[in-house]
Structures are given as C-alpha cells and as structure tokens.
Amino acid sequence: TRHTASLRLEVVVDTAAGLRAAVDNGADRIELCAALSEGGLTPSLGLMKLAAELGLPTRAMIRPRAGDFTYTADELHIMHHDIVAAAACGLEGAVLGANQTSGALDEAAMRGMVMHAKAHGLAVTLHRGFDLVPDPREALEIAISLGIDTILTSGGATAAAQGIEGLAALVKQAAGRIEILAGKGVTA
C-alpha cells in the first residue's frame, strides 16, 4: 500500500533478505544496519552498495560498536570514515548520535558528524540516543540547530506505543522544523 505524504513507512533491516522484503513490500525508506540484535551497527560496504542498487531512499546506521553512545576520538574518527563510505555508495543519509555520560547530547561530536554528513550530501537522522537525554525539549532544539533532518524516538518510553504523549509533544514543539519518526516496537 502507498502512504500519504505525511505518513511514511521506514523499515529497519540488517540483511539482504530484509532489504529485498522492504523494497518489495512498499517501504518508503530504509534504515540499514548490521547486527540488529545489538541495537544496530554500521552495515557492511557490500550491504550499503546493494541498498543503493535497489533504489529506495536508505540511511545507514553509523555506530561502530554496541553499548553506549559515548565515543572516543578514535571511534568518532571511524564514524567519519563510515559517513564517507555511505555517501560513496550513493545512500540518502546517515543515522547517528552521540551522548555525554550524563545522557545529554554530545553537541561537539554531533556537530562534527552532521557537518561531515551534510558536506557529503547526506540527510541525517538522530537515532534513539535522543531517548537518553534528560531534557527532550532542549535536545530537540539542539538537533534542529545542528541541522539534523529527522529524530528517531519512542517518545522517551521503552516502545513508541507507550510514548504517544511524548511523541505528540515533540511533534507539536517541532512544528514542522524537523521530522519526528516514531520508532521502537512499531508493528502493523
């Protein structure tokens, strides 16, 4: 089924078979990962190239390891290289994020990655590291100021269905300045 302009279906996949199923069954956009069992890591170069060949708008997860979203300088360096790889494969965007140990967004790390992604023609999604922030209203304004296109969030809950009120508040505050993408536990 086709979706209205205001309601689009993004599907998270981590295999070639999942990618093909999403394309064949009407997904509007793909979030491409490796290791969904680990919460999603950077996909392989080959999987990124296959996604580009299939032609559906695809954003690659840029996450070098499982665990928290607090990164070392070396890990950020890896992430910058992975952003370039996603762009070189012809993907539409990157899904990324970085948090301080307090949970607040790591603005310096985020600014560097977003600027790098934009310089390579990529759209940017802030992943569910957003749901770790102590103040979602402040984090939303930071994301907008950084030039992020989309925030993937469960509205601060363990699953989007339980975060409906938080999602609604974010959509209202965003007022069309940034896309709010409901994620985590969303099913038909």
Short mmCIF file of N, CA and C in Angstrom, two decimals:
data_model
loop_
_atom_site.label_atom_id
_atom_site.label_comp_id
_atom_site.label_asym_id
_atom_site.label_seq_id
_atom_site.Cartn_x
_atom_site.Cartn_y
_atom_site.Cartn_z
N THR A 1 0.84 -1.19 0.00
CA THR A 1 0.00 0.00 0.00
C THR A 1 0.88 1.25 0.00
N ARG A 2 0.40 2.28 -0.62
CA ARG A 2 1.13 3.56 -0.63
C ARG A 2 0.67 4.38 0.55
N HIS A 3 1.54 5.23 1.02
CA HIS A 3 1.26 6.04 2.21
C HIS A 3 1.06 7.49 1.79
N THR A 4 0.33 8.23 2.59
CA THR A 4 0.15 9.64 2.32
C THR A 4 1.47 10.36 2.52
N ALA A 5 1.58 11.57 2.03
CA ALA A 5 2.83 12.33 2.15
C ALA A 5 3.20 12.54 3.62
N SER A 6 2.22 12.62 4.50
CA SER A 6 2.51 12.88 5.90
C SER A 6 2.79 11.60 6.69
N LEU A 7 2.50 10.45 6.13
CA LEU A 7 2.72 9.19 6.82
C LEU A 7 3.56 8.29 5.93
N ARG A 8 4.81 8.10 6.35
CA ARG A 8 5.71 7.26 5.57
C ARG A 8 6.19 6.10 6.43
N LEU A 9 6.47 4.99 5.77
CA LEU A 9 6.93 3.80 6.46
C LEU A 9 8.43 3.62 6.24
N GLU A 10 9.19 3.68 7.32
CA GLU A 10 10.61 3.40 7.28
C GLU A 10 10.81 2.04 7.95
N VAL A 11 11.56 1.18 7.30
CA VAL A 11 11.79 -0.17 7.81
C VAL A 11 13.27 -0.33 8.13
N VAL A 12 13.55 -0.90 9.30
CA VAL A 12 14.93 -1.16 9.72
C VAL A 12 15.28 -2.58 9.31
N VAL A 13 16.38 -2.72 8.56
CA VAL A 13 16.81 -4.04 8.11
C VAL A 13 18.31 -4.21 8.33
N ASP A 14 18.72 -5.48 8.49
CA ASP A 14 20.15 -5.75 8.68
C ASP A 14 20.65 -6.91 7.82
N THR A 15 19.82 -7.33 6.85
CA THR A 15 20.24 -8.39 5.94
C THR A 15 19.79 -8.06 4.52
N ALA A 16 20.39 -8.75 3.54
CA ALA A 16 19.97 -8.58 2.15
C ALA A 16 18.52 -9.02 1.96
N ALA A 17 18.13 -10.11 2.62
CA ALA A 17 16.75 -10.58 2.50
C ALA A 17 15.77 -9.57 3.09
N GLY A 18 16.12 -8.98 4.21
CA GLY A 18 15.27 -7.96 4.81
C GLY A 18 15.17 -6.74 3.93
N LEU A 19 16.26 -6.37 3.32
CA LEU A 19 16.29 -5.23 2.40
C LEU A 19 15.36 -5.49 1.22
N ARG A 20 15.47 -6.66 0.63
CA ARG A 20 14.63 -7.02 -0.52
C ARG A 20 13.15 -7.04 -0.11
N ALA A 21 12.84 -7.59 1.04
CA ALA A 21 11.45 -7.66 1.50
C ALA A 21 10.88 -6.26 1.71
N ALA A 22 11.68 -5.36 2.27
CA ALA A 22 11.21 -3.98 2.49
C ALA A 22 10.93 -3.29 1.16
N VAL A 23 11.83 -3.45 0.21
CA VAL A 23 11.66 -2.84 -1.11
C VAL A 23 10.42 -3.41 -1.80
N ASP A 24 10.27 -4.73 -1.76
CA ASP A 24 9.17 -5.40 -2.46
C ASP A 24 7.81 -5.16 -1.83
N ASN A 25 7.78 -4.73 -0.56
CA ASN A 25 6.51 -4.61 0.15
C ASN A 25 6.13 -3.18 0.51
N GLY A 26 6.68 -2.20 -0.20
CA GLY A 26 6.17 -0.85 -0.11
C GLY A 26 6.79 0.07 0.93
N ALA A 27 7.96 -0.28 1.45
CA ALA A 27 8.61 0.66 2.38
C ALA A 27 8.93 1.95 1.64
N ASP A 28 8.85 3.06 2.35
CA ASP A 28 9.19 4.36 1.76
C ASP A 28 10.66 4.70 1.95
N ARG A 29 11.24 4.18 3.03
CA ARG A 29 12.64 4.45 3.33
C ARG A 29 13.18 3.29 4.16
N ILE A 30 14.49 3.09 4.05
CA ILE A 30 15.17 2.02 4.78
C ILE A 30 16.15 2.64 5.77
N GLU A 31 16.19 2.07 6.98
CA GLU A 31 17.32 2.30 7.88
C GLU A 31 18.13 1.02 7.81
N LEU A 32 19.35 1.13 7.34
CA LEU A 32 20.20 -0.03 7.09
C LEU A 32 21.23 -0.18 8.19
N CYS A 33 21.26 -1.37 8.78
CA CYS A 33 22.15 -1.66 9.91
C CYS A 33 22.82 -3.00 9.70
N ALA A 34 23.77 -3.29 10.55
CA ALA A 34 24.23 -4.64 10.82
C ALA A 34 23.79 -4.93 12.25
N ALA A 35 23.71 -6.19 12.60
CA ALA A 35 23.54 -6.62 13.99
C ALA A 35 22.40 -5.93 14.74
N LEU A 36 21.19 -6.08 14.22
CA LEU A 36 20.04 -5.53 14.94
C LEU A 36 19.92 -6.10 16.34
N SER A 37 20.44 -7.31 16.54
CA SER A 37 20.42 -7.92 17.87
C SER A 37 21.23 -7.10 18.87
N GLU A 38 22.15 -6.27 18.37
CA GLU A 38 22.97 -5.38 19.21
C GLU A 38 22.43 -3.94 19.19
N GLY A 39 21.24 -3.75 18.63
CA GLY A 39 20.66 -2.42 18.54
C GLY A 39 21.01 -1.70 17.26
N GLY A 40 21.73 -2.38 16.36
CA GLY A 40 22.08 -1.80 15.07
C GLY A 40 23.46 -1.19 15.06
N LEU A 41 24.30 -1.70 14.17
CA LEU A 41 25.66 -1.19 13.98
C LEU A 41 25.84 -0.80 12.52
N THR A 42 26.97 -0.20 12.19
CA THR A 42 27.25 0.21 10.82
C THR A 42 27.22 -1.01 9.90
N PRO A 43 26.45 -0.93 8.80
CA PRO A 43 26.38 -2.06 7.87
C PRO A 43 27.65 -2.18 7.04
N SER A 44 27.83 -3.35 6.44
CA SER A 44 28.99 -3.57 5.58
C SER A 44 28.89 -2.73 4.32
N LEU A 45 30.03 -2.52 3.70
CA LEU A 45 30.09 -1.79 2.43
C LEU A 45 29.23 -2.49 1.38
N GLY A 46 29.30 -3.82 1.34
CA GLY A 46 28.52 -4.57 0.36
C GLY A 46 27.03 -4.40 0.54
N LEU A 47 26.56 -4.41 1.79
CA LEU A 47 25.13 -4.23 2.05
C LEU A 47 24.70 -2.81 1.69
N MET A 48 25.57 -1.82 1.97
CA MET A 48 25.25 -0.44 1.57
C MET A 48 25.14 -0.33 0.05
N LYS A 49 26.05 -0.98 -0.67
CA LYS A 49 26.01 -0.92 -2.14
C LYS A 49 24.75 -1.59 -2.68
N LEU A 50 24.37 -2.73 -2.11
CA LEU A 50 23.14 -3.40 -2.54
C LEU A 50 21.94 -2.50 -2.31
N ALA A 51 21.88 -1.86 -1.15
CA ALA A 51 20.75 -0.95 -0.86
C ALA A 51 20.68 0.16 -1.90
N ALA A 52 21.81 0.73 -2.25
CA ALA A 52 21.83 1.80 -3.25
C ALA A 52 21.34 1.27 -4.60
N GLU A 53 21.75 0.07 -4.96
CA GLU A 53 21.34 -0.52 -6.24
C GLU A 53 19.84 -0.75 -6.29
N LEU A 54 19.22 -1.05 -5.15
CA LEU A 54 17.77 -1.30 -5.13
C LEU A 54 16.96 -0.02 -5.21
N GLY A 55 17.59 1.12 -4.99
CA GLY A 55 16.99 2.40 -5.33
C GLY A 55 16.06 3.04 -4.33
N LEU A 56 15.78 2.42 -3.20
CA LEU A 56 14.91 3.03 -2.20
C LEU A 56 15.74 3.96 -1.32
N PRO A 57 15.22 5.13 -0.95
CA PRO A 57 16.00 6.00 -0.05
C PRO A 57 16.44 5.22 1.19
N THR A 58 17.74 5.26 1.44
CA THR A 58 18.32 4.46 2.52
C THR A 58 19.27 5.30 3.35
N ARG A 59 19.11 5.19 4.66
CA ARG A 59 20.02 5.85 5.60
C ARG A 59 20.75 4.76 6.38
N ALA A 60 22.06 4.84 6.38
CA ALA A 60 22.88 3.83 7.04
C ALA A 60 23.15 4.22 8.49
N MET A 61 23.04 3.25 9.39
CA MET A 61 23.43 3.44 10.77
C MET A 61 24.94 3.66 10.82
N ILE A 62 25.35 4.69 11.55
CA ILE A 62 26.76 4.96 11.77
C ILE A 62 27.01 4.75 13.26
N ARG A 63 27.42 3.55 13.60
CA ARG A 63 27.63 3.16 15.00
C ARG A 63 28.67 2.06 15.03
N PRO A 64 29.87 2.35 15.50
CA PRO A 64 30.99 1.42 15.36
C PRO A 64 30.99 0.24 16.33
N ARG A 65 30.15 0.30 17.36
CA ARG A 65 30.16 -0.77 18.36
C ARG A 65 28.85 -0.76 19.12
N ALA A 66 28.57 -1.88 19.77
CA ALA A 66 27.40 -1.96 20.65
C ALA A 66 27.71 -1.23 21.94
N GLY A 67 26.67 -1.03 22.75
CA GLY A 67 26.86 -0.37 24.03
C GLY A 67 26.38 1.06 23.98
N ASP A 68 26.99 1.89 24.81
CA ASP A 68 26.52 3.27 24.93
C ASP A 68 26.89 4.11 23.71
N PHE A 69 26.47 5.35 23.71
CA PHE A 69 26.71 6.27 22.59
C PHE A 69 27.72 7.34 22.98
N THR A 70 28.59 7.02 23.92
CA THR A 70 29.66 7.93 24.34
C THR A 70 30.94 7.43 23.68
N TYR A 71 31.48 8.23 22.76
CA TYR A 71 32.54 7.76 21.89
C TYR A 71 33.89 8.41 22.16
N THR A 72 34.94 7.63 21.92
CA THR A 72 36.32 8.13 22.00
C THR A 72 36.65 8.85 20.70
N ALA A 73 37.77 9.56 20.71
CA ALA A 73 38.22 10.26 19.49
C ALA A 73 38.43 9.26 18.35
N ASP A 74 39.00 8.09 18.65
CA ASP A 74 39.22 7.08 17.60
C ASP A 74 37.89 6.58 17.04
N GLU A 75 36.91 6.36 17.90
CA GLU A 75 35.60 5.91 17.42
C GLU A 75 34.93 6.97 16.56
N LEU A 76 35.04 8.23 16.95
CA LEU A 76 34.49 9.31 16.12
C LEU A 76 35.19 9.37 14.77
N HIS A 77 36.49 9.12 14.76
CA HIS A 77 37.26 9.09 13.50
C HIS A 77 36.72 7.99 12.59
N ILE A 78 36.46 6.81 13.15
CA ILE A 78 35.88 5.70 12.39
C ILE A 78 34.53 6.11 11.83
N MET A 79 33.71 6.77 12.64
CA MET A 79 32.37 7.17 12.22
C MET A 79 32.43 8.16 11.06
N HIS A 80 33.40 9.05 11.08
CA HIS A 80 33.57 9.99 9.96
C HIS A 80 33.89 9.23 8.67
N HIS A 81 34.75 8.21 8.75
CA HIS A 81 35.06 7.39 7.58
C HIS A 81 33.82 6.63 7.10
N ASP A 82 33.01 6.13 8.03
CA ASP A 82 31.80 5.39 7.66
C ASP A 82 30.76 6.30 7.01
N ILE A 83 30.70 7.55 7.43
CA ILE A 83 29.82 8.53 6.78
C ILE A 83 30.23 8.70 5.32
N VAL A 84 31.53 8.84 5.07
CA VAL A 84 32.04 8.97 3.70
C VAL A 84 31.69 7.73 2.89
N ALA A 85 31.82 6.55 3.49
CA ALA A 85 31.51 5.30 2.78
C ALA A 85 30.03 5.25 2.39
N ALA A 86 29.14 5.66 3.29
CA ALA A 86 27.71 5.66 2.99
C ALA A 86 27.42 6.60 1.82
N ALA A 87 28.05 7.77 1.82
CA ALA A 87 27.86 8.72 0.72
C ALA A 87 28.43 8.16 -0.58
N ALA A 88 29.59 7.55 -0.51
CA ALA A 88 30.23 7.00 -1.71
C ALA A 88 29.39 5.88 -2.33
N CYS A 89 28.62 5.17 -1.51
CA CYS A 89 27.76 4.11 -2.01
C CYS A 89 26.49 4.67 -2.65
N GLY A 90 26.22 5.96 -2.45
CA GLY A 90 25.03 6.57 -3.03
C GLY A 90 23.81 6.51 -2.14
N LEU A 91 24.02 6.32 -0.84
CA LEU A 91 22.87 6.29 0.06
C LEU A 91 22.34 7.70 0.32
N GLU A 92 21.11 7.77 0.81
CA GLU A 92 20.44 9.05 1.03
C GLU A 92 20.90 9.73 2.31
N GLY A 93 21.29 8.92 3.31
CA GLY A 93 21.60 9.56 4.58
C GLY A 93 22.30 8.65 5.56
N ALA A 94 22.50 9.23 6.75
CA ALA A 94 23.17 8.55 7.85
C ALA A 94 22.32 8.67 9.10
N VAL A 95 22.35 7.63 9.92
CA VAL A 95 21.65 7.59 11.20
C VAL A 95 22.74 7.56 12.26
N LEU A 96 22.77 8.58 13.12
CA LEU A 96 23.88 8.69 14.05
C LEU A 96 23.48 9.41 15.32
N GLY A 97 24.37 9.44 16.26
CA GLY A 97 24.14 10.14 17.51
C GLY A 97 25.32 9.96 18.42
N ALA A 98 25.44 10.85 19.39
CA ALA A 98 26.48 10.76 20.41
C ALA A 98 25.95 11.44 21.67
N ASN A 99 26.19 10.79 22.80
CA ASN A 99 25.73 11.31 24.08
C ASN A 99 26.91 11.47 25.03
N GLN A 100 26.77 12.41 25.95
CA GLN A 100 27.72 12.51 27.05
C GLN A 100 27.35 11.43 28.08
N THR A 101 28.22 11.20 29.04
CA THR A 101 27.91 10.19 30.06
C THR A 101 26.66 10.56 30.85
N SER A 102 26.31 11.84 30.91
CA SER A 102 25.09 12.29 31.60
C SER A 102 23.82 11.94 30.83
N GLY A 103 23.98 11.54 29.56
CA GLY A 103 22.83 11.28 28.70
C GLY A 103 22.55 12.44 27.75
N ALA A 104 23.01 13.64 28.10
CA ALA A 104 22.80 14.79 27.22
C ALA A 104 23.50 14.55 25.88
N LEU A 105 22.99 15.18 24.83
CA LEU A 105 23.65 15.07 23.53
C LEU A 105 25.07 15.62 23.62
N ASP A 106 26.00 14.95 22.97
CA ASP A 106 27.38 15.43 22.86
C ASP A 106 27.39 16.37 21.66
N GLU A 107 27.14 17.65 21.92
CA GLU A 107 26.98 18.62 20.84
C GLU A 107 28.21 18.72 19.95
N ALA A 108 29.40 18.70 20.54
CA ALA A 108 30.62 18.83 19.75
C ALA A 108 30.77 17.64 18.79
N ALA A 109 30.60 16.44 19.31
CA ALA A 109 30.71 15.25 18.46
C ALA A 109 29.63 15.25 17.39
N MET A 110 28.41 15.60 17.79
CA MET A 110 27.29 15.63 16.84
C MET A 110 27.52 16.67 15.76
N ARG A 111 27.97 17.85 16.15
CA ARG A 111 28.21 18.92 15.16
C ARG A 111 29.21 18.45 14.10
N GLY A 112 30.30 17.83 14.54
CA GLY A 112 31.30 17.34 13.60
C GLY A 112 30.74 16.31 12.64
N MET A 113 29.97 15.36 13.16
CA MET A 113 29.41 14.32 12.29
C MET A 113 28.35 14.87 11.34
N VAL A 114 27.49 15.73 11.84
CA VAL A 114 26.43 16.29 10.99
C VAL A 114 27.05 17.14 9.89
N MET A 115 28.01 17.97 10.23
CA MET A 115 28.68 18.80 9.21
C MET A 115 29.35 17.91 8.16
N HIS A 116 29.96 16.84 8.59
CA HIS A 116 30.64 15.92 7.68
C HIS A 116 29.62 15.25 6.76
N ALA A 117 28.51 14.79 7.33
CA ALA A 117 27.46 14.15 6.54
C ALA A 117 26.87 15.12 5.52
N LYS A 118 26.57 16.33 5.96
CA LYS A 118 25.98 17.33 5.06
C LYS A 118 26.96 17.69 3.94
N ALA A 119 28.26 17.79 4.28
CA ALA A 119 29.27 18.10 3.27
C ALA A 119 29.34 17.02 2.19
N HIS A 120 28.91 15.81 2.55
CA HIS A 120 28.89 14.71 1.59
C HIS A 120 27.49 14.44 1.04
N GLY A 121 26.58 15.40 1.22
CA GLY A 121 25.26 15.32 0.60
C GLY A 121 24.27 14.39 1.28
N LEU A 122 24.52 14.05 2.54
CA LEU A 122 23.64 13.11 3.24
C LEU A 122 22.64 13.80 4.15
N ALA A 123 21.43 13.26 4.19
CA ALA A 123 20.46 13.63 5.22
C ALA A 123 20.90 12.96 6.51
N VAL A 124 20.44 13.48 7.65
CA VAL A 124 20.87 12.95 8.94
C VAL A 124 19.67 12.66 9.83
N THR A 125 19.66 11.45 10.37
CA THR A 125 18.71 11.06 11.41
C THR A 125 19.47 10.93 12.72
N LEU A 126 18.94 11.53 13.78
CA LEU A 126 19.45 11.32 15.13
C LEU A 126 18.75 10.09 15.68
N HIS A 127 19.52 9.06 16.04
CA HIS A 127 18.95 7.80 16.49
C HIS A 127 18.43 7.88 17.92
N ARG A 128 18.07 6.73 18.48
CA ARG A 128 17.38 6.70 19.77
C ARG A 128 18.27 7.08 20.94
N GLY A 129 19.51 7.49 20.70
CA GLY A 129 20.28 8.15 21.75
C GLY A 129 19.52 9.37 22.24
N PHE A 130 18.62 9.88 21.38
CA PHE A 130 17.76 11.00 21.77
C PHE A 130 16.94 10.65 23.01
N ASP A 131 16.53 9.38 23.13
CA ASP A 131 15.67 8.97 24.24
C ASP A 131 16.41 8.87 25.57
N LEU A 132 17.73 9.08 25.55
CA LEU A 132 18.52 9.05 26.78
C LEU A 132 18.69 10.44 27.39
N VAL A 133 18.30 11.48 26.66
CA VAL A 133 18.57 12.84 27.13
C VAL A 133 17.72 13.20 28.34
N PRO A 134 18.27 13.99 29.26
CA PRO A 134 17.48 14.39 30.45
C PRO A 134 16.38 15.39 30.11
N ASP A 135 16.54 16.17 29.03
CA ASP A 135 15.56 17.20 28.68
C ASP A 135 15.26 17.11 27.18
N PRO A 136 14.22 16.34 26.78
CA PRO A 136 13.90 16.19 25.36
C PRO A 136 13.60 17.50 24.65
N ARG A 137 12.97 18.45 25.35
CA ARG A 137 12.63 19.72 24.70
C ARG A 137 13.91 20.47 24.29
N GLU A 138 14.89 20.49 25.20
CA GLU A 138 16.16 21.14 24.90
C GLU A 138 16.90 20.38 23.79
N ALA A 139 16.91 19.04 23.87
CA ALA A 139 17.60 18.23 22.88
C ALA A 139 17.00 18.41 21.48
N LEU A 140 15.68 18.58 21.42
CA LEU A 140 15.02 18.83 20.13
C LEU A 140 15.55 20.12 19.52
N GLU A 141 15.66 21.17 20.31
CA GLU A 141 16.16 22.45 19.78
C GLU A 141 17.63 22.33 19.36
N ILE A 142 18.41 21.55 20.11
CA ILE A 142 19.81 21.33 19.72
C ILE A 142 19.87 20.60 18.38
N ALA A 143 19.06 19.57 18.23
CA ALA A 143 19.04 18.81 16.98
C ALA A 143 18.69 19.71 15.80
N ILE A 144 17.71 20.57 15.98
CA ILE A 144 17.32 21.50 14.92
C ILE A 144 18.48 22.45 14.61
N SER A 145 19.13 22.97 15.66
CA SER A 145 20.22 23.93 15.45
C SER A 145 21.41 23.28 14.75
N LEU A 146 21.58 21.96 14.91
CA LEU A 146 22.68 21.25 14.26
C LEU A 146 22.37 20.92 12.80
N GLY A 147 21.13 21.10 12.39
CA GLY A 147 20.76 20.81 11.00
C GLY A 147 20.34 19.37 10.77
N ILE A 148 19.98 18.66 11.84
CA ILE A 148 19.51 17.29 11.72
C ILE A 148 18.14 17.30 11.07
N ASP A 149 17.88 16.32 10.19
CA ASP A 149 16.64 16.25 9.43
C ASP A 149 15.53 15.48 10.14
N THR A 150 15.90 14.44 10.89
CA THR A 150 14.94 13.51 11.48
C THR A 150 15.41 13.11 12.87
N ILE A 151 14.47 12.97 13.80
CA ILE A 151 14.76 12.38 15.10
C ILE A 151 13.97 11.09 15.21
N LEU A 152 14.68 9.97 15.44
CA LEU A 152 14.05 8.69 15.68
C LEU A 152 13.87 8.55 17.19
N THR A 153 12.64 8.40 17.63
CA THR A 153 12.37 8.39 19.07
C THR A 153 11.15 7.54 19.39
N SER A 154 11.16 7.00 20.59
CA SER A 154 9.98 6.30 21.11
C SER A 154 9.21 7.22 22.06
N GLY A 155 9.53 8.50 22.03
CA GLY A 155 8.86 9.45 22.91
C GLY A 155 9.30 9.30 24.36
N GLY A 156 10.48 8.72 24.54
CA GLY A 156 11.04 8.55 25.88
C GLY A 156 10.59 7.29 26.59
N ALA A 157 9.80 6.45 25.92
CA ALA A 157 9.31 5.21 26.52
C ALA A 157 10.11 4.02 25.97
N THR A 158 9.84 2.83 26.50
CA THR A 158 10.54 1.65 26.01
C THR A 158 10.07 1.24 24.62
N ALA A 159 8.88 1.66 24.23
CA ALA A 159 8.35 1.42 22.89
C ALA A 159 7.47 2.62 22.51
N ALA A 160 7.36 2.85 21.21
CA ALA A 160 6.63 4.02 20.73
C ALA A 160 5.18 4.05 21.20
N ALA A 161 4.54 2.90 21.27
CA ALA A 161 3.13 2.87 21.69
C ALA A 161 2.94 3.42 23.10
N GLN A 162 3.93 3.21 23.96
CA GLN A 162 3.84 3.75 25.33
C GLN A 162 4.29 5.21 25.39
N GLY A 163 4.92 5.69 24.31
CA GLY A 163 5.44 7.05 24.29
C GLY A 163 4.60 8.02 23.49
N ILE A 164 3.34 7.70 23.28
CA ILE A 164 2.46 8.53 22.44
C ILE A 164 2.43 9.99 22.91
N GLU A 165 2.29 10.20 24.21
CA GLU A 165 2.22 11.58 24.71
C GLU A 165 3.52 12.32 24.46
N GLY A 166 4.65 11.66 24.70
CA GLY A 166 5.95 12.28 24.44
C GLY A 166 6.15 12.57 22.97
N LEU A 167 5.74 11.64 22.11
CA LEU A 167 5.84 11.84 20.66
C LEU A 167 4.99 13.03 20.22
N ALA A 168 3.76 13.10 20.73
CA ALA A 168 2.87 14.21 20.37
C ALA A 168 3.46 15.55 20.80
N ALA A 169 4.05 15.59 21.99
CA ALA A 169 4.66 16.84 22.47
C ALA A 169 5.83 17.25 21.59
N LEU A 170 6.63 16.28 21.15
CA LEU A 170 7.77 16.58 20.27
C LEU A 170 7.31 17.09 18.91
N VAL A 171 6.28 16.44 18.36
CA VAL A 171 5.75 16.87 17.06
C VAL A 171 5.23 18.30 17.16
N LYS A 172 4.52 18.60 18.25
CA LYS A 172 3.99 19.96 18.44
C LYS A 172 5.12 20.97 18.55
N GLN A 173 6.13 20.66 19.37
CA GLN A 173 7.26 21.58 19.53
C GLN A 173 8.05 21.73 18.23
N ALA A 174 8.22 20.63 17.50
CA ALA A 174 8.99 20.67 16.25
C ALA A 174 8.32 21.58 15.22
N ALA A 175 7.01 21.60 15.20
CA ALA A 175 6.24 22.50 14.32
C ALA A 175 6.75 22.48 12.88
N GLY A 176 7.06 21.27 12.39
CA GLY A 176 7.49 21.14 11.00
C GLY A 176 8.94 21.47 10.73
N ARG A 177 9.71 21.83 11.77
CA ARG A 177 11.11 22.21 11.56
C ARG A 177 12.02 20.99 11.44
N ILE A 178 11.57 19.84 11.90
CA ILE A 178 12.34 18.61 11.87
C ILE A 178 11.34 17.46 11.85
N GLU A 179 11.70 16.36 11.19
CA GLU A 179 10.82 15.19 11.13
C GLU A 179 10.97 14.40 12.43
N ILE A 180 9.83 14.05 13.03
CA ILE A 180 9.81 13.18 14.20
C ILE A 180 9.36 11.80 13.72
N LEU A 181 10.23 10.81 13.88
CA LEU A 181 9.98 9.46 13.40
C LEU A 181 9.76 8.55 14.59
N ALA A 182 8.54 8.03 14.73
CA ALA A 182 8.23 7.11 15.82
C ALA A 182 8.92 5.79 15.58
N GLY A 183 9.68 5.33 16.55
CA GLY A 183 10.40 4.08 16.39
C GLY A 183 10.49 3.30 17.68
N LYS A 184 10.71 2.03 17.56
CA LYS A 184 10.88 1.04 18.62
C LYS A 184 9.55 0.36 18.90
N GLY A 185 9.47 -0.88 18.48
CA GLY A 185 8.29 -1.69 18.74
C GLY A 185 7.09 -1.33 17.90
N VAL A 186 7.28 -0.61 16.78
CA VAL A 186 6.16 -0.26 15.91
C VAL A 186 5.87 -1.45 14.99
N THR A 187 4.63 -1.92 15.04
CA THR A 187 4.21 -3.04 14.20
C THR A 187 2.98 -2.61 13.40
N ALA A 188 2.55 -3.50 12.51
CA ALA A 188 1.35 -3.20 11.72
C ALA A 188 0.18 -2.88 12.63
#
